[in-house]
Coordinates of C-alpha atoms in Angstrom, one line a residue:
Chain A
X2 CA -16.4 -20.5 -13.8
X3 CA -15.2 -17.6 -11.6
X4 CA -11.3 -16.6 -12.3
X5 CA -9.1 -14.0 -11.3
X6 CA -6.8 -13.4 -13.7
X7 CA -3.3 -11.1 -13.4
X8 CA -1.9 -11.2 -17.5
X9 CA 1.7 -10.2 -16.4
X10 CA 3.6 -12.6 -14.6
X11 CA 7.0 -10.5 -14.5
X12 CA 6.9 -6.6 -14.7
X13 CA 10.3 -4.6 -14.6
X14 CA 10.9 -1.1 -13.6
X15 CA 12.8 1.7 -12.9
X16 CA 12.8 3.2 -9.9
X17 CA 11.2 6.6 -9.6
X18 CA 9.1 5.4 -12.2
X19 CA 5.6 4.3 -12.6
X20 CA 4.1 1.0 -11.9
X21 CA 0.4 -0.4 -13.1
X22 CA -0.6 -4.2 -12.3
X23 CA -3.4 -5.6 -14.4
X24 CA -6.4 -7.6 -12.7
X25 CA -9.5 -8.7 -14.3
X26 CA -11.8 -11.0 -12.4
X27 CA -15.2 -13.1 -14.0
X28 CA -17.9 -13.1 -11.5
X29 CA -21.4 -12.1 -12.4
X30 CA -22.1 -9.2 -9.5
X31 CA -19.4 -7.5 -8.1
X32 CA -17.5 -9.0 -5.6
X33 CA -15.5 -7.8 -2.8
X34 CA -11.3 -6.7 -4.5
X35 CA -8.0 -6.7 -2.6
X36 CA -4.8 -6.2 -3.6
X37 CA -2.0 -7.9 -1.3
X38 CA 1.9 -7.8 -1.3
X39 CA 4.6 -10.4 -0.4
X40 CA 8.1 -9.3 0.0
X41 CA 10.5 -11.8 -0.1
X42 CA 10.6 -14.4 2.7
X43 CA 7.2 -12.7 3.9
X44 CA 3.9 -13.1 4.2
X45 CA 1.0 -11.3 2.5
X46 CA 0.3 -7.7 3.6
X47 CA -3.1 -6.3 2.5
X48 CA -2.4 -3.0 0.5
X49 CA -5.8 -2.5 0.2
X50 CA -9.3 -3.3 -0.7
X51 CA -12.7 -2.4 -2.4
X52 CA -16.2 -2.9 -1.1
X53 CA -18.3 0.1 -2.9
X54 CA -18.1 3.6 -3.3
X55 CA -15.5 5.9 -4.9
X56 CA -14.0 3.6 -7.8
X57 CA -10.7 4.9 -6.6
X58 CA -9.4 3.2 -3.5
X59 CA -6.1 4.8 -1.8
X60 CA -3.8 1.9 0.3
X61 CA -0.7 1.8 2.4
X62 CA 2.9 2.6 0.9
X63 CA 1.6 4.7 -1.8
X64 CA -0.5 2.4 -3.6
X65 CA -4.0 3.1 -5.4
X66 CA -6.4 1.1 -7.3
X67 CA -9.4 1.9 -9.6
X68 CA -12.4 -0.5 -10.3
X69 CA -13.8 -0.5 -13.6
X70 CA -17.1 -2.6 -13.7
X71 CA -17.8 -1.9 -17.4
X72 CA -14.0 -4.0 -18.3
X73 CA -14.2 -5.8 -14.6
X74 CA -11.0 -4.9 -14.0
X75 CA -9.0 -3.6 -10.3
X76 CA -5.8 -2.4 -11.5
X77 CA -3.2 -1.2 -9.1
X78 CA -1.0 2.0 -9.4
X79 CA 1.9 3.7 -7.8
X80 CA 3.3 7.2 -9.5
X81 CA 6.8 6.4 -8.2
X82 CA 8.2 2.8 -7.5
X83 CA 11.1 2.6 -4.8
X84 CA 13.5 -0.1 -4.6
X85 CA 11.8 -1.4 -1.7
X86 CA 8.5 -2.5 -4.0
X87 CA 10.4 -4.9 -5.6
X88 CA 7.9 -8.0 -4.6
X89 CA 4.7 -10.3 -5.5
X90 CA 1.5 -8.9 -6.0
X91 CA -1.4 -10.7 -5.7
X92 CA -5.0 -9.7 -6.7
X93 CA -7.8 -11.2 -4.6
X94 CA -11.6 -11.5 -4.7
X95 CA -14.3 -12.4 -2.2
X96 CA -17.6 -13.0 -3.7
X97 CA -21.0 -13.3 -2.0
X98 CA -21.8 -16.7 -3.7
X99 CA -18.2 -18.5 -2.1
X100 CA -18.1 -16.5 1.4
X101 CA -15.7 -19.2 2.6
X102 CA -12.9 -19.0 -0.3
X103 CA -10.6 -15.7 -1.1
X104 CA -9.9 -16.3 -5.2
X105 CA -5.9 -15.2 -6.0
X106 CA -4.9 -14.3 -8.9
X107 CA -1.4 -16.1 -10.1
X108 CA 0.5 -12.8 -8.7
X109 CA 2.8 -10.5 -10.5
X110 CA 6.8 -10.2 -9.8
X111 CA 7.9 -6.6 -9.8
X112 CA 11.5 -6.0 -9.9
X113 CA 12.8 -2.8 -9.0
X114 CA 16.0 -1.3 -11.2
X115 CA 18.5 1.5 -9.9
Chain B
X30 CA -7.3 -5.3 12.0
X31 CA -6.0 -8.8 12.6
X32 CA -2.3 -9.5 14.0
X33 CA -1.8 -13.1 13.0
X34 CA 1.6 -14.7 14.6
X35 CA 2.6 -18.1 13.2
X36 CA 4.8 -20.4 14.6
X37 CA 7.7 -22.2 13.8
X38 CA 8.9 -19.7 11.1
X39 CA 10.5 -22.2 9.5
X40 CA 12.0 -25.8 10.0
X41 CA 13.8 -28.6 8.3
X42 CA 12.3 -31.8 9.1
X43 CA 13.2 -35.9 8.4
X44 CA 10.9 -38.0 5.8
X45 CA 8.4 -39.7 7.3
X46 CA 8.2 -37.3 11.0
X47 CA 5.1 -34.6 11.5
X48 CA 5.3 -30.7 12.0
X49 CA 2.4 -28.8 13.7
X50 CA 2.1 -25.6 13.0
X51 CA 0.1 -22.8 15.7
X52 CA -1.4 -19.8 14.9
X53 CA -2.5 -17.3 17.0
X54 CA -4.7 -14.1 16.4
X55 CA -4.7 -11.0 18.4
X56 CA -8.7 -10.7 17.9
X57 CA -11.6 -12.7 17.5
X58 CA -12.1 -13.7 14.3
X59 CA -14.7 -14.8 12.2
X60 CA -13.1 -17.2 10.2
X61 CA -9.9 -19.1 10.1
X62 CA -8.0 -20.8 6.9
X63 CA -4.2 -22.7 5.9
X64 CA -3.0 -22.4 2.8
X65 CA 0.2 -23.7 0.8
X66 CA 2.4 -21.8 -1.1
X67 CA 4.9 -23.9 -3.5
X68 CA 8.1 -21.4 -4.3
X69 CA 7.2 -18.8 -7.2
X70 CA 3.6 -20.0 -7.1
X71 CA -0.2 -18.8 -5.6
X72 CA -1.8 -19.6 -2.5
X73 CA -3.5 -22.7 -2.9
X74 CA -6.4 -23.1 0.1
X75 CA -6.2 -26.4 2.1
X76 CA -9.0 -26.1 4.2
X77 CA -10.8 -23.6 6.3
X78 CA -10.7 -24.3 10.1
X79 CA -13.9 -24.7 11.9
X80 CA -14.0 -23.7 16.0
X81 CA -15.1 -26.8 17.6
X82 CA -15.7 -28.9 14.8
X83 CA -13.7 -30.6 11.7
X84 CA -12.2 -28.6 9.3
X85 CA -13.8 -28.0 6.2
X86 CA -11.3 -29.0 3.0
X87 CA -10.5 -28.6 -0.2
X88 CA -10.3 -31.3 -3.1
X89 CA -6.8 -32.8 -3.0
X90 CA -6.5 -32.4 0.6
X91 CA -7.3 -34.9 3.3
X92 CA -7.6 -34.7 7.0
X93 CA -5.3 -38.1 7.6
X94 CA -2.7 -35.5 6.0
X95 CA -3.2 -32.6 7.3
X96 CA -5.4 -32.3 10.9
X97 CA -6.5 -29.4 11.7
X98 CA -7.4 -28.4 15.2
X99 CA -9.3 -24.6 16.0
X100 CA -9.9 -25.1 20.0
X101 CA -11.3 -21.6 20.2
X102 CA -11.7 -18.0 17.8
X103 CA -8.3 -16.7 17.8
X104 CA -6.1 -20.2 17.6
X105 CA -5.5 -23.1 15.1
X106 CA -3.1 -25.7 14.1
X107 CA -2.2 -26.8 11.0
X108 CA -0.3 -30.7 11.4
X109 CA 2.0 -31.6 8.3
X110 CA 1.8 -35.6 8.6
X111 CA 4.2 -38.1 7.4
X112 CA 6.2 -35.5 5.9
X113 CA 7.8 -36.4 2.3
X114 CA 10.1 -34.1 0.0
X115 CA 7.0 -33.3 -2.0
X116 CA 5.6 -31.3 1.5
X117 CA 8.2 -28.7 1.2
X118 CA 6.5 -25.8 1.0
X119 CA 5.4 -22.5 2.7
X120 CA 2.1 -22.9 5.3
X121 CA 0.1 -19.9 5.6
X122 CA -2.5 -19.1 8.6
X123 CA -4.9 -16.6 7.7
X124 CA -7.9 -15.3 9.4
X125 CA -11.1 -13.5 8.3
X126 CA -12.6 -10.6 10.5
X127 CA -16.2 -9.9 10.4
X128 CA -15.6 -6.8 7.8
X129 CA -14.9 -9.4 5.4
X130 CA -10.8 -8.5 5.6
X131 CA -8.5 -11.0 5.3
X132 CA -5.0 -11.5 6.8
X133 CA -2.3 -13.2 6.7
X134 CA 0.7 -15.0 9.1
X135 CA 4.2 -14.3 8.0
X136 CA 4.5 -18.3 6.9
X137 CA 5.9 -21.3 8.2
X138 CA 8.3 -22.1 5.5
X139 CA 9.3 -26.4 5.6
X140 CA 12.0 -28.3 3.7
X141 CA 11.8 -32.5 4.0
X142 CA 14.8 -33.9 3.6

């Protein structure tokens, strides 16, 4: 069956430190990856996507993300965290054999520390 | 991209009365969906609105419960019906474009007393 699976439910961090959310997805070609955010009392922003190409995809606020086919994974990154990324993460996928359904992942909780 | 403005942003309703929720894209749009949201959870699809036609849902969801209306490409409705406690939840409009993006309303977020 396909999944999408984010391991960490809760992550906490510093600020100024660095952040990395886990995604693995199970889908037999590659499928379409996005990584969204939802601030509290939001609703989801698209941080930002990959199609094909460079393995390393560049988003809005800061964030990047690398696709790894050999581990099927579509982590996301950000150097430096700021208070303000305190949030849900979701990790989404879009697969050519389900055009009409977006798969989430259970999301991740990031809270930000001084 | 897609500017999606959803409407009420949120609203406390009585047992037993309906909501209807509108959403309204700044761009044609290839496809249109409404998802639910319980608190601290995932988006969970309920059904993907068709233009012209009868939505399209997902297991656990029924049309008696939830019509949707899509009149034209850039607006839908999403009707919560005989509301119960159980219905409190955040509703989410989102819309596809034809580069295979999708976006997202800011949420209509309902309490049933």
């Amino acid at each position: 069956a396909q999944s999408v699976t984010q391991p960490d439910i809760h992550i906490t961090v510093s600020e100024g430190a660095s952040l990395e959310l886990r995604c693995n997805y199970s889908y037999g070609a590659t499928p379409y990856l996005f990584w969204y955010v939802q601030s509290p009392g939001q609703g989801l922003q698209l941080l930002l996507k990959y199609f094909s190409g460079d393995t390393l995809v560049q988003g809005i606020k800061g964030f990047e993300a690398e696709f790894k086919r050999s581990q099927s994974s579509f982590n996301l990154r950000k150097p430096s965290v700021h208070w303000s990324d305190a949030a849900e993460y979701f990790c989404a996928v879009l697969t050519t054999d389900s055009w009409g359904k977006l798969q989430f992942g259970a999301g991740t909780q990031v809270v930000v520390t001084p | 991209s897609a500017v999606i403005s959803q409407k009420p942003s949120r609203d406390i309703c009585q047992r037993g009365t309906s909501l209807t929720i509108q959403c309204q894209v700044d761009s044609q749009v290839t496809m249109m969906f409404w998802y639910r949201q319980q608190p601290g959870q995932s988006l969970t699809l309920i059904a993907t609105a068709n233009q012209g036609s009868e939505a399209t849902y997902e297991s656990g969801f029924v049309i008696d419960k939830f019509p949707i209306s899509r009149p034209n490409l850039t607006f839908s409705t999403l009707t919560v019906s005989n509301m119960s406690p159980e219905d409190s939840s955040i509703y989410l409009c989102s819309a596809r474009t034809d580069k295979n993006i999708q976006y997202f309303g800011a949420g209509t977020r309902l309490s049933v007393l």
